[in-house]
JSON list of C-alpha atoms in Angstrom, two decimals:
[
{"chain": "A", "resi": 1, "resn": "UNK", "atom": "CA", "xyz": [-0.01, -0.03, -0.01]},
{"chain": "A", "resi": 2, "resn": "UNK", "atom": "CA", "xyz": [1.33, 3.45, -0.93]},
{"chain": "A", "resi": 3, "resn": "UNK", "atom": "CA", "xyz": [0.67, 6.47, 1.31]},
{"chain": "A", "resi": 4, "resn": "UNK", "atom": "CA", "xyz": [-0.31, 9.51, -0.80]},
{"chain": "A", "resi": 5, "resn": "UNK", "atom": "CA", "xyz": [1.77, 11.93, 1.34]},
{"chain": "A", "resi": 6, "resn": "UNK", "atom": "CA", "xyz": [3.32, 11.76, 4.78]},
{"chain": "A", "resi": 7, "resn": "UNK", "atom": "CA", "xyz": [4.92, 14.42, 6.79]},
{"chain": "A", "resi": 8, "resn": "UNK", "atom": "CA", "xyz": [6.68, 15.19, 10.09]},
{"chain": "A", "resi": 9, "resn": "UNK", "atom": "CA", "xyz": [7.00, 18.53, 11.79]},
{"chain": "A", "resi": 10, "resn": "UNK", "atom": "CA", "xyz": [10.22, 19.53, 13.71]},
{"chain": "A", "resi": 11, "resn": "UNK", "atom": "CA", "xyz": [10.37, 22.84, 15.77]},
{"chain": "A", "resi": 12, "resn": "UNK", "atom": "CA", "xyz": [13.67, 24.77, 15.64]},
{"chain": "A", "resi": 13, "resn": "UNK", "atom": "CA", "xyz": [14.36, 26.56, 18.96]},
{"chain": "A", "resi": 14, "resn": "UNK", "atom": "CA", "xyz": [15.46, 30.21, 19.09]},
{"chain": "A", "resi": 15, "resn": "UNK", "atom": "CA", "xyz": [19.30, 30.82, 18.67]},
{"chain": "A", "resi": 16, "resn": "UNK", "atom": "CA", "xyz": [19.53, 27.84, 16.30]},
{"chain": "A", "resi": 17, "resn": "UNK", "atom": "CA", "xyz": [19.79, 28.34, 12.51]},
{"chain": "A", "resi": 18, "resn": "UNK", "atom": "CA", "xyz": [19.02, 25.42, 10.21]},
{"chain": "A", "resi": 19, "resn": "UNK", "atom": "CA", "xyz": [19.62, 25.60, 6.51]},
{"chain": "A", "resi": 20, "resn": "UNK", "atom": "CA", "xyz": [19.00, 22.78, 4.02]},
{"chain": "A", "resi": 21, "resn": "UNK", "atom": "CA", "xyz": [20.22, 22.75, 0.51]},
{"chain": "A", "resi": 22, "resn": "UNK", "atom": "CA", "xyz": [19.85, 19.68, -1.74]},
{"chain": "A", "resi": 23, "resn": "UNK", "atom": "CA", "xyz": [19.28, 17.36, 1.24]},
{"chain": "A", "resi": 24, "resn": "UNK", "atom": "CA", "xyz": [22.37, 18.54, 3.09]},
{"chain": "A", "resi": 25, "resn": "UNK", "atom": "CA", "xyz": [21.45, 19.95, 6.53]},
{"chain": "A", "resi": 26, "resn": "UNK", "atom": "CA", "xyz": [23.68, 22.63, 8.13]},
{"chain": "A", "resi": 27, "resn": "UNK", "atom": "CA", "xyz": [22.81, 23.47, 11.71]},
{"chain": "A", "resi": 28, "resn": "UNK", "atom": "CA", "xyz": [24.45, 26.47, 13.56]},
{"chain": "A", "resi": 29, "resn": "UNK", "atom": "CA", "xyz": [24.06, 27.15, 17.26]},
{"chain": "A", "resi": 30, "resn": "UNK", "atom": "CA", "xyz": [25.96, 28.59, 20.33]},
{"chain": "A", "resi": 31, "resn": "UNK", "atom": "CA", "xyz": [28.21, 25.51, 20.55]},
{"chain": "A", "resi": 32, "resn": "UNK", "atom": "CA", "xyz": [29.23, 25.45, 16.92]},
{"chain": "A", "resi": 33, "resn": "UNK", "atom": "CA", "xyz": [28.16, 24.10, 13.48]},
{"chain": "A", "resi": 34, "resn": "UNK", "atom": "CA", "xyz": [27.29, 20.63, 12.38]},
{"chain": "A", "resi": 35, "resn": "UNK", "atom": "CA", "xyz": [26.65, 19.26, 8.81]},
{"chain": "A", "resi": 36, "resn": "UNK", "atom": "CA", "xyz": [24.80, 16.02, 7.78]},
{"chain": "A", "resi": 37, "resn": "UNK", "atom": "CA", "xyz": [24.36, 14.79, 4.39]},
{"chain": "A", "resi": 38, "resn": "UNK", "atom": "CA", "xyz": [20.94, 13.13, 3.70]},
{"chain": "A", "resi": 39, "resn": "UNK", "atom": "CA", "xyz": [21.23, 12.54, -0.13]},
{"chain": "A", "resi": 40, "resn": "UNK", "atom": "CA", "xyz": [20.54, 8.83, 0.27]},
{"chain": "A", "resi": 41, "resn": "UNK", "atom": "CA", "xyz": [16.93, 9.49, 1.66]},
{"chain": "A", "resi": 42, "resn": "UNK", "atom": "CA", "xyz": [14.22, 10.46, -0.72]},
{"chain": "A", "resi": 43, "resn": "UNK", "atom": "CA", "xyz": [12.42, 13.04, 1.28]},
{"chain": "A", "resi": 44, "resn": "UNK", "atom": "CA", "xyz": [11.65, 16.72, 0.70]},
{"chain": "A", "resi": 45, "resn": "UNK", "atom": "CA", "xyz": [12.01, 19.69, 3.24]},
{"chain": "A", "resi": 46, "resn": "UNK", "atom": "CA", "xyz": [9.52, 22.50, 3.48]},
{"chain": "A", "resi": 47, "resn": "UNK", "atom": "CA", "xyz": [9.35, 25.63, 5.74]},
{"chain": "A", "resi": 48, "resn": "UNK", "atom": "CA", "xyz": [5.68, 26.22, 6.32]},
{"chain": "A", "resi": 49, "resn": "UNK", "atom": "CA", "xyz": [6.43, 29.01, 9.08]},
{"chain": "A", "resi": 50, "resn": "UNK", "atom": "CA", "xyz": [9.28, 30.45, 10.92]},
{"chain": "A", "resi": 51, "resn": "UNK", "atom": "CA", "xyz": [10.92, 28.03, 13.35]},
{"chain": "A", "resi": 52, "resn": "UNK", "atom": "CA", "xyz": [9.22, 24.92, 11.82]},
{"chain": "A", "resi": 53, "resn": "UNK", "atom": "CA", "xyz": [10.74, 22.45, 9.33]},
{"chain": "A", "resi": 54, "resn": "UNK", "atom": "CA", "xyz": [8.38, 19.96, 7.57]},
{"chain": "A", "resi": 55, "resn": "UNK", "atom": "CA", "xyz": [9.70, 16.78, 6.33]},
{"chain": "A", "resi": 56, "resn": "UNK", "atom": "CA", "xyz": [7.48, 15.37, 3.44]},
{"chain": "A", "resi": 57, "resn": "UNK", "atom": "CA", "xyz": [7.42, 12.01, 1.55]},
{"chain": "A", "resi": 58, "resn": "UNK", "atom": "CA", "xyz": [5.03, 11.53, -1.45]},
{"chain": "A", "resi": 59, "resn": "UNK", "atom": "CA", "xyz": [3.87, 8.10, -2.63]},
{"chain": "A", "resi": 60, "resn": "UNK", "atom": "CA", "xyz": [5.90, 6.33, -0.11]},
{"chain": "A", "resi": 61, "resn": "UNK", "atom": "CA", "xyz": [5.52, 2.77, 0.99]},
{"chain": "A", "resi": 62, "resn": "UNK", "atom": "CA", "xyz": [5.84, 1.76, 4.69]},
{"chain": "A", "resi": 63, "resn": "UNK", "atom": "CA", "xyz": [9.64, 1.61, 4.81]},
{"chain": "A", "resi": 64, "resn": "UNK", "atom": "CA", "xyz": [9.79, 4.94, 3.10]},
{"chain": "A", "resi": 65, "resn": "UNK", "atom": "CA", "xyz": [7.50, 6.50, 5.52]},
{"chain": "A", "resi": 66, "resn": "UNK", "atom": "CA", "xyz": [9.53, 5.13, 8.46]},
{"chain": "A", "resi": 67, "resn": "UNK", "atom": "CA", "xyz": [12.56, 7.32, 7.22]},
{"chain": "A", "resi": 68, "resn": "UNK", "atom": "CA", "xyz": [10.58, 10.49, 8.02]},
{"chain": "A", "resi": 69, "resn": "UNK", "atom": "CA", "xyz": [10.81, 9.91, 11.74]},
{"chain": "A", "resi": 70, "resn": "UNK", "atom": "CA", "xyz": [14.51, 8.83, 11.35]},
{"chain": "A", "resi": 71, "resn": "UNK", "atom": "CA", "xyz": [15.29, 12.14, 9.54]},
{"chain": "A", "resi": 72, "resn": "UNK", "atom": "CA", "xyz": [13.43, 14.14, 12.02]},
{"chain": "A", "resi": 73, "resn": "UNK", "atom": "CA", "xyz": [15.43, 12.49, 14.95]},
{"chain": "A", "resi": 74, "resn": "UNK", "atom": "CA", "xyz": [18.74, 13.10, 13.20]},
{"chain": "A", "resi": 75, "resn": "UNK", "atom": "CA", "xyz": [18.01, 16.71, 12.69]},
{"chain": "A", "resi": 76, "resn": "UNK", "atom": "CA", "xyz": [16.77, 17.02, 16.27]},
{"chain": "A", "resi": 77, "resn": "UNK", "atom": "CA", "xyz": [20.12, 15.43, 17.49]},
{"chain": "A", "resi": 78, "resn": "UNK", "atom": "CA", "xyz": [21.99, 17.90, 15.44]},
{"chain": "A", "resi": 79, "resn": "UNK", "atom": "CA", "xyz": [20.06, 20.86, 17.13]},
{"chain": "A", "resi": 80, "resn": "UNK", "atom": "CA", "xyz": [20.59, 19.31, 20.59]},
{"chain": "A", "resi": 81, "resn": "UNK", "atom": "CA", "xyz": [24.31, 18.93, 19.75]},
{"chain": "A", "resi": 82, "resn": "UNK", "atom": "CA", "xyz": [24.84, 22.69, 18.90]},
{"chain": "A", "resi": 83, "resn": "UNK", "atom": "CA", "xyz": [22.78, 23.76, 21.86]},
{"chain": "A", "resi": 84, "resn": "UNK", "atom": "CA", "xyz": [23.71, 21.46, 24.80]},
{"chain": "A", "resi": 85, "resn": "UNK", "atom": "CA", "xyz": [26.30, 19.04, 23.46]},
{"chain": "A", "resi": 86, "resn": "UNK", "atom": "CA", "xyz": [26.69, 15.31, 24.40]},
{"chain": "A", "resi": 87, "resn": "UNK", "atom": "CA", "xyz": [28.55, 13.63, 27.13]},
{"chain": "A", "resi": 88, "resn": "UNK", "atom": "CA", "xyz": [29.22, 9.92, 27.61]},
{"chain": "A", "resi": 89, "resn": "UNK", "atom": "CA", "xyz": [30.86, 8.51, 30.77]},
{"chain": "A", "resi": 90, "resn": "UNK", "atom": "CA", "xyz": [32.70, 5.21, 30.68]},
{"chain": "A", "resi": 91, "resn": "UNK", "atom": "CA", "xyz": [34.13, 3.04, 33.49]},
{"chain": "A", "resi": 92, "resn": "UNK", "atom": "CA", "xyz": [36.93, 0.63, 33.59]},
{"chain": "A", "resi": 93, "resn": "UNK", "atom": "CA", "xyz": [35.94, -2.82, 35.06]},
{"chain": "A", "resi": 94, "resn": "UNK", "atom": "CA", "xyz": [38.70, -5.25, 35.93]},
{"chain": "A", "resi": 95, "resn": "UNK", "atom": "CA", "xyz": [38.81, -8.13, 38.49]},
{"chain": "A", "resi": 96, "resn": "UNK", "atom": "CA", "xyz": [42.67, -8.58, 38.96]},
{"chain": "A", "resi": 97, "resn": "UNK", "atom": "CA", "xyz": [44.74, -6.68, 36.49]},
{"chain": "A", "resi": 98, "resn": "UNK", "atom": "CA", "xyz": [44.32, -2.92, 36.61]},
{"chain": "A", "resi": 99, "resn": "UNK", "atom": "CA", "xyz": [43.60, -1.33, 33.24]},
{"chain": "A", "resi": 100, "resn": "UNK", "atom": "CA", "xyz": [45.92, 1.56, 32.34]},
{"chain": "A", "resi": 101, "resn": "UNK", "atom": "CA", "xyz": [44.73, 4.34, 30.06]},
{"chain": "A", "resi": 102, "resn": "UNK", "atom": "CA", "xyz": [46.82, 7.10, 28.49]},
{"chain": "A", "resi": 103, "resn": "UNK", "atom": "CA", "xyz": [45.12, 9.94, 26.67]},
{"chain": "A", "resi": 104, "resn": "UNK", "atom": "CA", "xyz": [47.25, 12.04, 24.18]},
{"chain": "A", "resi": 105, "resn": "UNK", "atom": "CA", "xyz": [46.35, 14.56, 21.57]},
{"chain": "A", "resi": 106, "resn": "UNK", "atom": "CA", "xyz": [48.01, 13.90, 18.28]},
{"chain": "A", "resi": 107, "resn": "UNK", "atom": "CA", "xyz": [49.72, 17.25, 17.21]},
{"chain": "A", "resi": 108, "resn": "UNK", "atom": "CA", "xyz": [49.52, 16.49, 13.48]},
{"chain": "A", "resi": 109, "resn": "UNK", "atom": "CA", "xyz": [45.76, 15.61, 13.13]},
{"chain": "A", "resi": 110, "resn": "UNK", "atom": "CA", "xyz": [44.43, 17.34, 16.39]},
{"chain": "A", "resi": 111, "resn": "UNK", "atom": "CA", "xyz": [42.49, 14.08, 17.36]},
{"chain": "A", "resi": 112, "resn": "UNK", "atom": "CA", "xyz": [42.78, 12.46, 20.68]},
{"chain": "A", "resi": 113, "resn": "UNK", "atom": "CA", "xyz": [44.48, 9.03, 20.80]},
{"chain": "A", "resi": 114, "resn": "UNK", "atom": "CA", "xyz": [43.75, 6.48, 23.64]},
{"chain": "A", "resi": 115, "resn": "UNK", "atom": "CA", "xyz": [46.25, 3.88, 24.63]},
{"chain": "A", "resi": 116, "resn": "UNK", "atom": "CA", "xyz": [44.89, 0.94, 26.79]},
{"chain": "A", "resi": 117, "resn": "UNK", "atom": "CA", "xyz": [47.57, -1.16, 28.42]},
{"chain": "A", "resi": 118, "resn": "UNK", "atom": "CA", "xyz": [47.53, -4.22, 30.83]},
{"chain": "A", "resi": 119, "resn": "UNK", "atom": "CA", "xyz": [43.99, -5.35, 29.80]},
{"chain": "A", "resi": 120, "resn": "UNK", "atom": "CA", "xyz": [43.67, -8.72, 31.41]},
{"chain": "A", "resi": 121, "resn": "UNK", "atom": "CA", "xyz": [47.39, -8.70, 31.92]},
{"chain": "A", "resi": 122, "resn": "UNK", "atom": "CA", "xyz": [48.17, -8.75, 28.18]},
{"chain": "A", "resi": 123, "resn": "UNK", "atom": "CA", "xyz": [51.19, -7.07, 26.88]},
{"chain": "A", "resi": 124, "resn": "UNK", "atom": "CA", "xyz": [49.56, -5.80, 23.73]},
{"chain": "A", "resi": 125, "resn": "UNK", "atom": "CA", "xyz": [48.92, -2.08, 23.62]},
{"chain": "A", "resi": 126, "resn": "UNK", "atom": "CA", "xyz": [45.37, -1.14, 22.19]},
{"chain": "A", "resi": 127, "resn": "UNK", "atom": "CA", "xyz": [45.05, 2.11, 20.41]},
{"chain": "A", "resi": 128, "resn": "UNK", "atom": "CA", "xyz": [41.94, 4.01, 19.50]},
{"chain": "A", "resi": 129, "resn": "UNK", "atom": "CA", "xyz": [41.68, 7.34, 17.69]},
{"chain": "A", "resi": 130, "resn": "UNK", "atom": "CA", "xyz": [38.66, 9.46, 18.54]},
{"chain": "A", "resi": 131, "resn": "UNK", "atom": "CA", "xyz": [36.50, 10.91, 15.92]},
{"chain": "A", "resi": 132, "resn": "UNK", "atom": "CA", "xyz": [36.76, 14.60, 14.95]},
{"chain": "A", "resi": 133, "resn": "UNK", "atom": "CA", "xyz": [35.25, 16.91, 17.36]},
{"chain": "A", "resi": 134, "resn": "UNK", "atom": "CA", "xyz": [35.28, 14.47, 20.45]},
{"chain": "A", "resi": 135, "resn": "UNK", "atom": "CA", "xyz": [37.24, 15.40, 23.43]},
{"chain": "A", "resi": 136, "resn": "UNK", "atom": "CA", "xyz": [38.13, 12.73, 26.06]},
{"chain": "A", "resi": 137, "resn": "UNK", "atom": "CA", "xyz": [39.46, 13.38, 29.64]},
{"chain": "A", "resi": 138, "resn": "UNK", "atom": "CA", "xyz": [39.67, 11.38, 32.88]},
{"chain": "A", "resi": 139, "resn": "UNK", "atom": "CA", "xyz": [37.19, 12.23, 35.45]},
{"chain": "A", "resi": 140, "resn": "UNK", "atom": "CA", "xyz": [38.94, 14.16, 38.30]},
{"chain": "A", "resi": 141, "resn": "UNK", "atom": "CA", "xyz": [37.05, 13.01, 41.38]},
{"chain": "A", "resi": 142, "resn": "UNK", "atom": "CA", "xyz": [35.96, 9.60, 40.27]},
{"chain": "A", "resi": 143, "resn": "UNK", "atom": "CA", "xyz": [38.49, 6.56, 39.96]},
{"chain": "A", "resi": 144, "resn": "UNK", "atom": "CA", "xyz": [38.64, 4.62, 36.69]},
{"chain": "A", "resi": 145, "resn": "UNK", "atom": "CA", "xyz": [36.25, 6.87, 34.79]},
{"chain": "A", "resi": 146, "resn": "UNK", "atom": "CA", "xyz": [36.62, 8.70, 31.45]},
{"chain": "A", "resi": 147, "resn": "UNK", "atom": "CA", "xyz": [34.41, 11.35, 29.90]},
{"chain": "A", "resi": 148, "resn": "UNK", "atom": "CA", "xyz": [33.77, 11.75, 26.20]},
{"chain": "A", "resi": 149, "resn": "UNK", "atom": "CA", "xyz": [32.31, 14.98, 24.92]},
{"chain": "A", "resi": 150, "resn": "UNK", "atom": "CA", "xyz": [31.36, 16.61, 21.67]},
{"chain": "A", "resi": 151, "resn": "UNK", "atom": "CA", "xyz": [28.57, 18.14, 19.55]},
{"chain": "A", "resi": 152, "resn": "UNK", "atom": "CA", "xyz": [27.98, 15.26, 17.19]},
{"chain": "A", "resi": 153, "resn": "UNK", "atom": "CA", "xyz": [26.01, 12.35, 18.95]},
{"chain": "A", "resi": 154, "resn": "UNK", "atom": "CA", "xyz": [27.16, 10.11, 16.11]},
{"chain": "A", "resi": 155, "resn": "UNK", "atom": "CA", "xyz": [30.89, 10.83, 16.66]},
{"chain": "A", "resi": 156, "resn": "UNK", "atom": "CA", "xyz": [30.66, 10.69, 20.51]},
{"chain": "A", "resi": 157, "resn": "UNK", "atom": "CA", "xyz": [28.75, 7.50, 20.67]},
{"chain": "A", "resi": 158, "resn": "UNK", "atom": "CA", "xyz": [30.86, 5.70, 17.86]},
{"chain": "A", "resi": 159, "resn": "UNK", "atom": "CA", "xyz": [34.14, 6.76, 19.65]},
{"chain": "A", "resi": 160, "resn": "UNK", "atom": "CA", "xyz": [32.84, 5.30, 22.96]},
{"chain": "A", "resi": 161, "resn": "UNK", "atom": "CA", "xyz": [31.70, 2.09, 21.00]},
{"chain": "A", "resi": 162, "resn": "UNK", "atom": "CA", "xyz": [35.22, 1.78, 19.50]},
{"chain": "A", "resi": 163, "resn": "UNK", "atom": "CA", "xyz": [36.86, 1.93, 22.94]},
{"chain": "A", "resi": 164, "resn": "UNK", "atom": "CA", "xyz": [34.26, -0.73, 24.21]},
{"chain": "A", "resi": 165, "resn": "UNK", "atom": "CA", "xyz": [34.90, -3.00, 21.22]},
{"chain": "A", "resi": 166, "resn": "UNK", "atom": "CA", "xyz": [38.57, -2.88, 21.39]},
{"chain": "A", "resi": 167, "resn": "UNK", "atom": "CA", "xyz": [38.47, -4.40, 24.89]},
{"chain": "A", "resi": 168, "resn": "UNK", "atom": "CA", "xyz": [36.55, -7.46, 24.11]},
{"chain": "A", "resi": 169, "resn": "UNK", "atom": "CA", "xyz": [37.63, -10.62, 25.86]},
{"chain": "A", "resi": 170, "resn": "UNK", "atom": "CA", "xyz": [38.53, -13.42, 23.31]},
{"chain": "A", "resi": 171, "resn": "UNK", "atom": "CA", "xyz": [38.80, -17.15, 23.89]},
{"chain": "A", "resi": 172, "resn": "UNK", "atom": "CA", "xyz": [37.44, -16.89, 27.42]},
{"chain": "A", "resi": 173, "resn": "UNK", "atom": "CA", "xyz": [34.11, -17.32, 29.07]},
{"chain": "A", "resi": 174, "resn": "UNK", "atom": "CA", "xyz": [32.66, -13.74, 28.88]},
{"chain": "A", "resi": 175, "resn": "UNK", "atom": "CA", "xyz": [30.20, -14.46, 31.71]},
{"chain": "A", "resi": 176, "resn": "UNK", "atom": "CA", "xyz": [33.22, -14.95, 34.01]},
{"chain": "A", "resi": 177, "resn": "UNK", "atom": "CA", "xyz": [35.75, -12.40, 32.40]},
{"chain": "A", "resi": 178, "resn": "UNK", "atom": "CA", "xyz": [33.75, -9.20, 32.58]},
{"chain": "A", "resi": 179, "resn": "UNK", "atom": "CA", "xyz": [36.84, -6.95, 32.28]},
{"chain": "A", "resi": 180, "resn": "UNK", "atom": "CA", "xyz": [36.49, -3.94, 29.84]},
{"chain": "A", "resi": 181, "resn": "UNK", "atom": "CA", "xyz": [35.51, -0.32, 29.43]},
{"chain": "A", "resi": 182, "resn": "UNK", "atom": "CA", "xyz": [31.75, 0.22, 29.45]},
{"chain": "A", "resi": 183, "resn": "UNK", "atom": "CA", "xyz": [29.49, 3.20, 28.98]},
{"chain": "A", "resi": 184, "resn": "UNK", "atom": "CA", "xyz": [27.98, 3.93, 32.33]},
{"chain": "A", "resi": 185, "resn": "UNK", "atom": "CA", "xyz": [26.20, 7.17, 31.61]},
{"chain": "A", "resi": 186, "resn": "UNK", "atom": "CA", "xyz": [24.78, 9.12, 28.64]},
{"chain": "A", "resi": 187, "resn": "UNK", "atom": "CA", "xyz": [23.71, 12.82, 28.78]},
{"chain": "A", "resi": 188, "resn": "UNK", "atom": "CA", "xyz": [24.23, 16.39, 27.75]},
{"chain": "A", "resi": 189, "resn": "UNK", "atom": "CA", "xyz": [27.21, 18.65, 28.57]},
{"chain": "A", "resi": 190, "resn": "UNK", "atom": "CA", "xyz": [24.83, 21.54, 29.43]},
{"chain": "A", "resi": 191, "resn": "UNK", "atom": "CA", "xyz": [21.81, 20.19, 31.22]},
{"chain": "A", "resi": 192, "resn": "UNK", "atom": "CA", "xyz": [18.37, 21.47, 30.30]},
{"chain": "A", "resi": 193, "resn": "UNK", "atom": "CA", "xyz": [16.96, 24.14, 32.53]}
]
């Protein structure tokens, strides 16, 4: 069954500028600027009134109509990113061998590099490079915790996932060997008032 026309409305808060040209979304706010390319999705954008974006799909089937909500959420995450930012907290978990973590900023690329040593007593050094725009630091008052912050939800969450995935336990019973770095909390840098 085809739906003749389907649409979703998205409200843009004050202080945020959203411009869309040929399905490339540019969002500017107090924390910076984000760009997202949505060429692969067959949707149209309209501006019925000031501060409102309408996402429209004509003659869409069920899977096509489902992309409307996805596009709305993606743009909303960009708006939250440039207004409040995103913060992920990760904790190290170990039973016996303490995990050592070094954070360095690469002077050539400007990206943060994370080195994980002594994971389950292994000599191998695991290295992860953070995505562009993601800052990482150890939490001052909490032991064995790091914080990842940035404007782009995709970059912050993917960086956290990269750290978690590189510390998978192989060839052992994962119910017993629970060592690793895990996301303990997700939130915003500037909390909503």
